[in-house]
CSV table of C-alpha atoms and ligand atoms in Angstrom, one decimal:
chain,number,residue,atom,x,y,z
A,1,MET,CA,0.0,0.0,0.0
A,2,LYS,CA,1.2,3.5,-0.9
A,3,LYS,CA,1.8,5.9,2.0
A,4,LYS,CA,-0.6,8.8,2.3
A,5,ALA,CA,0.5,12.3,3.2
A,6,LEU,CA,-1.7,15.3,4.0
A,7,ILE,CA,-0.2,18.7,3.5
A,8,PHE,CA,-1.7,21.8,5.0
A,9,GLY,CA,-0.2,24.8,3.1
A,10,VAL,CA,0.2,22.8,-0.2
A,11,THR,CA,-0.1,26.0,-2.3
A,12,GLY,CA,2.9,27.7,-0.7
A,13,GLN,CA,6.6,27.5,-1.7
A,14,ASP,CA,7.4,24.5,0.6
A,15,GLY,CA,4.1,22.8,-0.1
A,16,ALA,CA,4.8,22.7,-3.8
A,17,TYR,CA,8.4,21.3,-3.4
A,18,LEU,CA,7.2,18.8,-0.7
A,19,SER,CA,4.3,17.5,-2.9
A,20,LYS,CA,6.7,16.9,-5.8
A,21,PHE,CA,9.2,15.2,-3.5
A,22,LEU,CA,6.6,12.9,-1.9
A,23,LEU,CA,5.1,12.0,-5.3
A,24,LYS,CA,8.6,10.9,-6.4
A,25,LYS,CA,8.8,8.7,-3.3
A,26,ASN,CA,5.6,7.0,-4.4
A,27,TYR,CA,3.3,8.6,-1.9
A,28,VAL,CA,-0.4,9.5,-2.5
A,29,VAL,CA,-0.4,13.2,-1.7
A,30,HIS,CA,-3.5,15.2,-0.4
A,31,GLY,CA,-3.1,18.9,-0.2
A,32,VAL,CA,-5.3,21.5,1.5
A,33,LYS,CA,-5.9,24.8,-0.4
A,34,ARG,CA,-7.9,27.8,0.8
A,35,LYS,CA,-10.8,29.4,-0.9
A,36,THR,CA,-9.4,32.6,-2.4
A,37,SER,CA,-10.9,35.0,-4.9
A,38,LEU,CA,-8.0,34.4,-7.3
A,39,ILE,CA,-6.8,30.9,-8.1
A,40,ASN,CA,-3.9,30.1,-5.8
A,41,THR,CA,-2.5,26.9,-7.2
A,42,LYS,CA,0.1,28.3,-9.6
A,43,ARG,CA,2.9,26.6,-7.8
A,44,ILE,CA,1.4,23.1,-8.1
A,45,ASP,CA,-0.4,23.4,-11.5
A,46,ASP,CA,2.3,21.2,-13.1
A,47,ILE,CA,1.3,18.3,-10.9
A,48,TYR,CA,-2.4,18.7,-11.2
A,49,GLU,CA,-4.2,15.5,-12.2
A,50,GLU,CA,-7.6,15.2,-13.9
A,51,PRO,CA,-10.3,14.2,-11.4
A,52,ASN,CA,-11.3,11.2,-13.5
A,53,LYS,CA,-7.8,9.9,-13.9
A,54,LYS,CA,-7.4,6.3,-12.8
A,55,LYS,CA,-4.8,5.7,-10.0
A,56,LYS,CA,-4.7,9.4,-9.1
A,57,SER,CA,-1.8,10.3,-6.7
A,58,PHE,CA,-2.4,14.0,-6.1
A,59,PHE,CA,-5.6,15.4,-4.6
A,60,LEU,CA,-6.6,18.9,-3.6
A,61,HIS,CA,-9.2,19.7,-1.0
A,62,PHE,CA,-10.6,23.0,0.3
A,63,GLY,CA,-9.9,23.7,3.9
A,64,ASP,CA,-8.5,26.1,6.4
A,65,VAL,CA,-6.7,25.6,9.7
A,66,ILE,CA,-8.7,28.2,11.4
A,67,ASP,CA,-11.8,26.1,10.7
A,68,TYR,CA,-11.7,23.1,13.1
A,69,GLY,CA,-14.6,21.4,11.2
A,70,SER,CA,-12.6,21.3,8.0
A,71,VAL,CA,-9.4,20.1,9.7
A,72,PHE,CA,-11.5,17.3,11.4
A,73,ASN,CA,-13.2,16.2,8.2
A,74,LEU,CA,-10.1,16.2,6.2
A,75,ILE,CA,-8.1,14.1,8.6
A,76,THR,CA,-10.8,11.6,9.4
A,77,THR,CA,-11.8,11.0,5.8
A,78,ILE,CA,-8.3,11.0,4.2
A,79,LYS,CA,-6.8,8.9,7.0
A,80,PRO,CA,-3.2,10.0,6.3
A,81,ASP,CA,-0.1,8.2,7.5
A,82,GLU,CA,1.8,11.6,7.8
A,83,ILE,CA,0.6,15.2,8.2
A,84,TYR,CA,2.9,18.1,7.3
A,85,ASN,CA,1.6,21.4,8.7
A,86,LEU,CA,3.2,24.0,6.5
A,87,SER,CA,0.2,26.4,6.7
A,88,ALA,CA,0.9,29.8,8.1
A,89,GLN,CA,0.6,33.5,7.8
A,90,SER,CA,4.3,33.4,7.1
A,91,HIS,CA,5.3,37.0,6.6
A,92,VAL,CA,7.0,38.4,9.7
A,93,ALA,CA,6.4,42.1,8.8
A,94,VAL,CA,2.7,41.4,8.1
A,95,SER,CA,2.3,39.7,11.5
A,96,PHE,CA,2.8,43.1,13.2
A,97,GLU,CA,-0.3,44.3,11.3
A,98,ILE,CA,-2.5,41.2,11.8
A,99,PRO,CA,-1.2,39.6,15.0
A,100,GLU,CA,-4.5,37.9,16.1
A,101,TYR,CA,-5.0,36.3,12.6
A,102,THR,CA,-1.4,35.2,12.6
A,103,ALA,CA,-1.8,33.6,16.0
A,104,ASN,CA,-5.0,31.9,15.1
A,105,THR,CA,-3.5,30.4,11.9
A,106,ASN,CA,0.0,29.6,13.1
A,107,ALA,CA,-0.5,28.7,16.8
A,108,LEU,CA,-4.0,27.4,17.0
A,109,GLY,CA,-3.9,25.9,13.5
A,110,ALA,CA,-1.2,23.5,14.8
A,111,LEU,CA,-3.2,22.7,17.9
A,112,ARG,CA,-6.3,21.9,15.9
A,113,ILE,CA,-4.5,19.4,13.8
A,114,LEU,CA,-2.9,17.8,16.9
A,115,GLU,CA,-6.3,17.6,18.7
A,116,VAL,CA,-7.7,15.6,15.8
A,117,ILE,CA,-4.6,13.3,15.7
A,118,LYS,CA,-5.0,12.7,19.5
A,119,ASN,CA,-8.7,11.9,19.3
A,120,PHE,CA,-8.8,10.1,16.0
A,121,ASN,CA,-5.6,8.2,15.4
A,122,LYS,CA,-2.4,8.6,17.4
A,123,LYS,CA,-0.4,6.7,14.9
A,124,ILE,CA,-0.5,9.6,12.4
A,125,LYS,CA,2.9,11.2,12.2
A,126,PHE,CA,3.0,15.0,12.5
A,127,TYR,CA,5.5,17.5,11.1
A,128,GLN,CA,5.3,21.1,12.3
A,129,ALA,CA,7.0,23.9,10.3
A,130,GLY,CA,9.1,25.6,12.9
A,131,THR,CA,11.4,28.5,12.2
A,132,SER,CA,14.7,30.1,13.0
A,133,GLU,CA,12.6,33.2,13.9
A,134,LEU,CA,12.1,31.5,17.3
A,135,PHE,CA,15.8,32.5,18.0
A,136,GLY,CA,15.0,36.2,17.3
A,137,LYS,CA,17.2,38.3,19.5
A,138,VAL,CA,19.8,35.5,19.4
A,139,GLN,CA,21.1,34.2,22.7
A,140,GLU,CA,23.9,32.2,21.1
A,141,ILE,CA,25.9,32.1,17.8
A,142,PRO,CA,25.3,29.8,15.9
A,143,GLN,CA,21.8,28.6,16.9
A,144,ASN,CA,21.0,24.9,17.5
A,145,GLU,CA,18.2,22.9,19.1
A,146,ASN,CA,19.3,23.8,22.6
A,147,THR,CA,19.6,27.6,22.0
A,148,LYS,CA,17.2,29.6,24.1
A,149,PHE,CA,14.3,31.1,22.1
A,150,TYR,CA,13.7,34.9,22.1
A,151,PRO,CA,10.9,35.6,19.5
A,152,ARG,CA,10.8,39.2,18.2
A,153,SER,CA,7.5,39.4,16.3
A,154,PRO,CA,3.8,38.2,16.6
A,155,TYR,CA,4.8,35.6,13.8
A,156,ALA,CA,7.6,34.2,15.9
A,157,VAL,CA,5.5,34.2,19.1
A,158,SER,CA,2.8,32.3,17.3
A,159,LYS,CA,5.4,29.8,16.1
A,160,LEU,CA,6.7,29.5,19.7
A,161,PHE,CA,3.3,28.2,20.7
A,162,ALA,CA,3.2,25.8,17.8
A,163,HIS,CA,6.6,24.5,18.7
A,164,TRP,CA,5.8,23.8,22.3
A,165,ILE,CA,2.3,22.4,21.7
A,166,THR,CA,4.0,19.9,19.3
A,167,VAL,CA,6.4,18.9,22.0
A,168,ASN,CA,3.6,18.7,24.5
A,169,TYR,CA,1.4,16.4,22.4
A,170,ARG,CA,4.5,14.2,21.8
A,171,GLU,CA,5.2,14.0,25.5
A,172,ALA,CA,1.7,13.9,26.9
A,173,HIS,CA,-0.1,11.8,24.3
A,174,ASP,CA,2.7,9.7,22.8
A,175,ILE,CA,2.2,11.1,19.3
A,176,PHE,CA,4.9,11.1,16.7
A,177,ALA,CA,5.0,14.8,16.5
A,178,ALA,CA,8.2,16.7,15.5
A,179,ASN,CA,9.4,20.2,14.8
A,180,GLY,CA,11.7,21.2,12.0
A,181,ILE,CA,13.4,24.5,13.1
A,182,LEU,CA,14.1,25.7,9.6
A,183,PHE,CA,16.3,28.6,8.7
A,184,ASN,CA,15.3,30.8,5.7
A,185,HIS,CA,15.0,28.8,2.5
A,186,GLU,CA,14.4,30.3,-0.9
A,187,SER,CA,13.7,29.2,-4.5
A,188,PRO,CA,12.1,30.4,-7.7
A,189,LEU,CA,8.7,29.7,-6.0
A,190,ARG,CA,9.4,32.0,-3.0
A,191,GLY,CA,6.6,34.5,-2.3
A,192,GLU,CA,7.1,37.8,-4.0
A,193,THR,CA,7.2,39.9,-0.9
A,194,PHE,CA,10.1,38.1,0.8
A,195,VAL,CA,13.4,39.9,0.4
A,196,THR,CA,15.3,37.5,-1.8
A,197,GLN,CA,12.5,37.2,-4.4
A,198,LYS,CA,11.8,41.0,-4.2
A,199,ILE,CA,15.4,41.7,-5.0
A,200,VAL,CA,15.7,39.1,-7.8
A,201,LYS,CA,12.4,40.2,-9.5
A,202,GLY,CA,13.2,43.9,-9.0
A,203,LEU,CA,16.7,43.8,-10.4
A,204,VAL,CA,15.8,41.6,-13.3
A,205,LYS,CA,13.1,44.1,-14.2
A,206,ILE,CA,15.6,47.0,-13.9
A,207,LYS,CA,18.0,45.1,-16.1
A,208,LEU,CA,15.3,44.5,-18.7
A,209,GLY,CA,14.3,48.2,-18.6
A,210,HIS,CA,10.8,47.5,-17.1
A,211,ARG,CA,11.3,49.1,-13.8
A,212,GLU,CA,13.1,52.1,-12.4
A,213,LYS,CA,13.4,51.6,-8.7
A,214,LEU,CA,13.4,49.0,-5.9
A,215,LEU,CA,12.5,50.1,-2.3
A,216,LEU,CA,13.9,48.1,0.6
A,217,GLY,CA,14.1,48.2,4.4
A,218,ASN,CA,17.0,47.0,6.6
A,219,ILE,CA,19.7,45.7,4.3
A,220,TYR,CA,22.1,45.0,7.1
A,221,SER,CA,20.3,42.1,8.7
A,222,LYS,CA,22.0,38.7,8.2
A,223,ARG,CA,20.3,35.5,7.2
A,224,ASP,CA,21.2,31.8,6.7
A,225,TRP,CA,19.7,31.1,3.3
A,226,GLY,CA,19.2,27.6,1.9
A,227,HIS,CA,17.2,26.2,-1.0
A,228,ALA,CA,13.6,25.0,-0.3
A,229,GLN,CA,14.2,21.8,-2.4
A,230,ASP,CA,16.9,20.7,0.1
A,231,TYR,CA,14.8,21.6,3.1
A,232,VAL,CA,11.6,19.6,2.2
A,233,GLU,CA,13.8,16.5,2.0
A,234,GLY,CA,14.8,17.3,5.6
A,235,MET,CA,11.1,17.5,6.6
A,236,TRP,CA,10.5,14.1,5.3
A,237,LYS,CA,13.6,12.6,6.9
A,238,ILE,CA,12.4,14.0,10.3
A,239,LEU,CA,9.2,11.9,10.0
A,240,GLN,CA,11.1,8.7,9.0
A,241,GLN,CA,13.1,8.5,12.2
A,242,ARG,CA,12.5,5.8,14.8
A,243,LYS,CA,11.7,8.5,17.5
A,244,PRO,CA,10.2,11.9,17.0
A,245,LYS,CA,12.7,14.7,17.7
A,246,ASP,CA,13.2,18.4,16.7
A,247,TYR,CA,15.9,19.3,14.3
A,248,VAL,CA,17.5,22.5,13.0
A,249,LEU,CA,18.0,22.7,9.3
A,250,ALA,CA,20.4,25.3,8.1
A,251,THR,CA,23.5,25.9,5.9
A,252,GLY,CA,25.7,27.3,8.7
A,253,LYS,CA,26.6,30.4,6.5
A,254,THR,CA,25.2,33.9,6.9
A,255,PHE,CA,25.1,36.9,4.7
A,256,THR,CA,23.6,40.4,4.8
A,257,VAL,CA,20.7,41.4,2.6
A,258,LYS,CA,23.2,43.9,1.0
A,259,TYR,CA,25.5,41.0,0.1
A,260,PHE,CA,22.6,39.2,-1.5
A,261,ILE,CA,21.9,42.4,-3.6
A,262,LYS,CA,25.6,42.5,-4.6
A,263,LYS,CA,25.6,38.9,-5.8
A,264,VAL,CA,22.4,39.3,-7.8
A,265,SER,CA,23.5,42.6,-9.4
A,266,GLU,CA,26.9,41.0,-10.3
A,267,LYS,CA,25.2,38.0,-12.0
A,268,LEU,CA,23.0,40.4,-14.0
A,269,ASN,CA,26.0,42.5,-14.8
A,270,LEU,CA,24.5,45.6,-13.2
A,271,LYS,CA,27.3,47.9,-11.9
A,272,LEU,CA,25.7,49.4,-8.7
A,273,VAL,CA,27.4,52.2,-6.8
A,274,TRP,CA,26.3,52.7,-3.2
A,275,LYS,CA,26.3,56.2,-1.6
A,276,GLY,CA,24.8,57.7,1.6
A,277,LYS,CA,24.0,56.2,4.9
A,278,GLY,CA,20.9,55.1,6.9
A,279,LEU,CA,17.6,56.1,5.2
A,280,LYS,CA,19.6,58.1,2.7
A,281,GLU,CA,21.6,55.1,1.4
A,282,LYS,CA,21.0,54.5,-2.3
A,283,ALA,CA,22.4,52.3,-5.0
A,284,TYR,CA,23.0,54.0,-8.3
A,285,LEU,CA,23.2,52.6,-11.8
A,286,ASN,CA,24.7,54.9,-14.5
A,287,GLY,CA,24.2,57.8,-12.1
A,288,LYS,CA,20.5,57.1,-11.5
A,289,PRO,CA,19.2,55.8,-8.1
A,290,VAL,CA,17.8,52.3,-8.6
A,291,ILE,CA,17.6,51.1,-5.0
A,292,GLU,CA,16.4,53.2,-2.1
A,293,ILE,CA,15.8,52.6,1.5
A,294,ASN,CA,12.3,53.2,2.8
A,295,LYS,CA,11.1,53.3,6.4
A,296,ARG,CA,7.9,51.4,5.7
A,297,TYR,CA,9.9,48.2,5.1
A,298,PHE,CA,11.6,48.3,8.6
A,299,ARG,CA,10.1,46.2,11.3
A,300,PRO,CA,9.2,47.4,14.8
A,301,SER,CA,11.6,44.8,16.2
A,302,GLU,CA,14.2,43.2,13.9
A,303,VAL,CA,16.0,39.9,13.9
A,304,ASP,CA,19.5,41.0,13.1
A,305,LEU,CA,21.4,37.8,12.7
A,306,LEU,CA,20.6,34.2,12.0
A,307,ILE,CA,23.1,31.4,11.5
A,308,GLY,CA,22.2,27.8,12.1
A,309,ASP,CA,24.1,24.8,13.5
A,310,ALA,CA,22.6,21.8,11.8
A,311,ARG,CA,25.0,19.2,13.1
A,312,LYS,CA,22.3,17.1,14.7
A,313,ALA,CA,20.4,16.8,11.4
A,314,ARG,CA,23.7,15.9,9.7
A,315,LYS,CA,24.5,13.2,12.1
A,316,GLU,CA,21.0,11.7,12.8
A,317,LEU,CA,19.2,12.4,9.5
A,318,ASN,CA,22.2,12.3,7.2
A,319,TRP,CA,20.9,15.6,5.9
A,320,LYS,CA,22.9,18.4,4.5
A,321,PRO,CA,22.1,21.2,2.1
A,322,LYS,CA,23.2,20.6,-1.5
A,323,LYS,CA,22.7,24.1,-2.9
A,324,ASN,CA,24.8,27.1,-1.8
A,325,LEU,CA,23.8,30.8,-2.1
A,326,ASP,CA,25.2,31.1,-5.6
A,327,SER,CA,23.2,28.3,-7.0
A,328,ILE,CA,20.0,29.5,-5.2
A,329,ILE,CA,20.5,32.9,-6.9
A,330,ASP,CA,21.3,31.3,-10.3
A,331,ASP,CA,18.1,29.3,-10.0
A,332,MET,CA,16.0,32.3,-9.1
A,333,ILE,CA,17.4,34.5,-11.8
A,334,PHE,CA,17.0,31.8,-14.4
A,335,TYR,CA,13.4,31.2,-13.6
A,336,GLU,CA,12.6,34.9,-13.4
A,337,LYS,CA,14.1,35.7,-16.8
A,338,LYS,CA,12.5,32.7,-18.4
A,339,ASN,CA,9.0,33.6,-17.1
A,340,PHE,CA,9.2,37.3,-17.3
A,341,ASN,CA,6.2,38.5,-19.2
A,342,GLY,CA,6.8,42.2,-19.4
A,343,LYS,CA,4.8,43.1,-16.3
B,401,NAP,P1,4.2,30.3,2.2
B,401,NAP,O1,4.7,30.2,0.8
B,401,NAP,O2,3.7,31.6,2.7
B,401,NAP,O3,3.0,29.2,2.3
B,401,NAP,C1,2.1,29.2,3.3
B,401,NAP,C2,1.0,28.3,3.0
B,401,NAP,O4,0.0,28.3,4.1
B,401,NAP,C3,0.2,28.7,1.7
B,401,NAP,O5,-0.2,27.5,1.1
B,401,NAP,C4,-1.0,29.4,2.3
B,401,NAP,O6,-2.1,29.4,1.5
B,401,NAP,C5,-1.3,28.5,3.5
B,401,NAP,N1,-2.1,29.1,4.5
B,401,NAP,C6,-2.1,30.4,5.0
B,401,NAP,N2,-3.1,30.5,5.9
B,401,NAP,C7,-3.7,29.4,6.0
B,401,NAP,C8,-4.9,28.9,6.7
B,401,NAP,N3,-5.5,29.7,7.6
B,401,NAP,N4,-5.3,27.6,6.5
B,401,NAP,C9,-4.7,26.8,5.6
B,401,NAP,N5,-3.6,27.2,4.9
B,401,NAP,C10,-3.2,28.4,5.1
B,401,NAP,O7,5.3,29.7,3.2
B,401,NAP,P2,6.5,28.8,2.9
B,401,NAP,O8,7.7,29.6,2.7
B,401,NAP,O9,6.2,27.7,2.0
B,401,NAP,O10,6.7,28.2,4.4
B,401,NAP,C11,6.1,27.0,4.8
B,401,NAP,C12,6.0,26.9,6.3
B,401,NAP,O11,7.3,26.9,6.8
B,401,NAP,C13,5.3,28.1,6.9
B,401,NAP,O12,4.6,27.6,8.1
B,401,NAP,C14,6.4,29.0,7.3
B,401,NAP,O13,6.0,29.8,8.4
B,401,NAP,C15,7.5,28.0,7.7
B,401,NAP,N6,8.8,28.4,7.5
B,401,NAP,C16,9.3,28.9,6.3
B,401,NAP,C17,10.6,29.3,6.2
B,401,NAP,C18,11.1,29.8,4.9
B,401,NAP,O14,12.2,30.4,4.9
B,401,NAP,N7,10.4,29.7,3.8
B,401,NAP,C19,11.5,29.1,7.2
B,401,NAP,C20,11.0,28.6,8.4
B,401,NAP,C21,9.7,28.2,8.6
B,401,NAP,P3,-2.3,30.5,0.3
B,401,NAP,O15,-1.4,30.1,-0.8
B,401,NAP,O16,-3.8,30.5,0.0
B,401,NAP,O17,-1.8,31.8,0.9
B,402,GDD,N1,10.3,41.2,3.2
B,402,GDD,C1,11.2,42.1,3.2
B,402,GDD,N2,11.0,43.2,2.3
B,402,GDD,N3,12.3,42.1,4.0
B,402,GDD,C2,13.2,43.1,3.9
B,402,GDD,C3,13.1,44.2,3.0
B,402,GDD,C4,11.9,44.2,2.2
B,402,GDD,O1,11.7,45.1,1.4
B,402,GDD,N4,14.2,45.0,3.1
B,402,GDD,C5,14.9,44.4,4.0
B,402,GDD,N5,14.4,43.3,4.5
B,402,GDD,C6,14.9,42.4,5.6
B,402,GDD,C7,14.0,42.1,6.7
B,402,GDD,O2,13.9,43.2,7.6
B,402,GDD,C8,14.6,40.8,7.3
B,402,GDD,O3,15.7,41.2,8.2
B,402,GDD,C9,15.3,40.2,6.1
B,402,GDD,O4,15.3,41.2,5.0
B,402,GDD,C10,14.6,38.9,5.6
B,402,GDD,O5,13.2,39.2,5.4
B,402,GDD,P1,12.2,38.2,4.8
B,402,GDD,O6,12.7,37.8,3.4
B,402,GDD,O7,10.8,38.8,4.8
B,402,GDD,O8,12.3,36.9,5.7
B,402,GDD,P2,12.3,36.7,7.2
B,402,GDD,O9,13.7,36.3,7.6
B,402,GDD,O10,11.7,37.9,7.9
B,402,GDD,O11,11.3,35.5,7.4
B,402,GDD,C11,11.4,34.4,6.6
B,402,GDD,O12,12.2,33.4,7.1
B,402,GDD,C12,11.8,32.9,8.4
B,402,GDD,C13,12.8,31.9,8.9
B,402,GDD,O13,13.8,32.6,9.5
B,402,GDD,C14,9.9,33.8,6.4
B,402,GDD,O14,9.9,32.8,5.4
B,402,GDD,C15,9.4,33.2,7.7
B,402,GDD,O15,8.1,32.6,7.4
B,402,GDD,C16,10.4,32.2,8.2
B,402,GDD,O16,9.9,31.7,9.4
């Protein structure tokens, strides 16, 4: 019998890569999509299967983790072997504007799924999409599974609840529930408002003469960026262990946002010249400002530095990232150029 996986958050960056990964592993994959006014399945359209197809392996269902009824119905009718909870209001800056919605989705969403597992079938394995944002104002460099958490946003605080409720259901109810504490991971499928994608899209458009300016916030924060494709493999490996445990997935390298801009502009052969400081700092191309710093993209409290120590995952999961920053950027630029439609 094929294994059955249920993915909450299937329409997101990681949901798309994980679906493809699990289908290759011969799983039957069920994904949960939200009802939205515009179709939101762009990232998974390439694996869509006709409803009448015999031996279908990929199914989509409407649902929402803030709706307990839908969570209950999905789990009890699909009867999955593994559940991956990737659903989230995942934008840190946005979480300052809609904190309650963020908490409802990210914190209580995880709890709702765990409650159904507890009451319906404790054998279902559960993966919770945890985050390096938990480390926030970092208490140690680099950060590993034992580093103290210090969340710095409503997003991170909501994920802190999800982290501990996952641990609690594992310990209290003997459920195979595990957290992946994942550092930033990017790809051509990254959401457009996250900084890497914003930079790649913005600079490609500037290069092609379809845009004049890119506005950014804090370009001095440092992130440990990996590739989403590598990280979904780690998620799966976490659920294949004999015992449920929490793991950091990271590259162990950190770079500033400004360095990321430098790499992208070099690859596009854009000769940027930086001048000014603070909010007046600008990057010029042929004497014209093309990147400016704008206050609206700063966060009320920032996470200045993230760098992960993934030695536990390396040792116990035999996991390590295959793609470095250069290949992540190459991948993103290639896709952006190929799919650029003049808008
Ligand atoms: P993403 O692209 O923003 O995807 C989030 C997914 O959650 C989307 O499918 C979204 O649906 C869905 N969703 C949002 N609210 C929902 C709700 N109320 N009910 C059901 N589904 C809902 O995020 P990602 O980058 O793939 O990240 C996946 C998960 O890993 C998230 O939980 C994120 O917080 C976490 N994480 C990400 C990173 C990273 O660097 N990417 C690092 C650490 C942790 P729509 O498509 O309809 O919006
Ligand atoms: N989004 C955005 N837009 N970020 C900017 C901008 C901008 O215009 N300018 C500078 N930044 C800075 C942010 O202040 C932050 O320090 C850094 O770029 C990265 O921002 P994001 O790409 O939005 O990612 P994030 O690190 O806040 O959060 C992502 O990674 C987390 C894991 O550490 C998200 O994917 C989270 O869901 C995930 O948990």
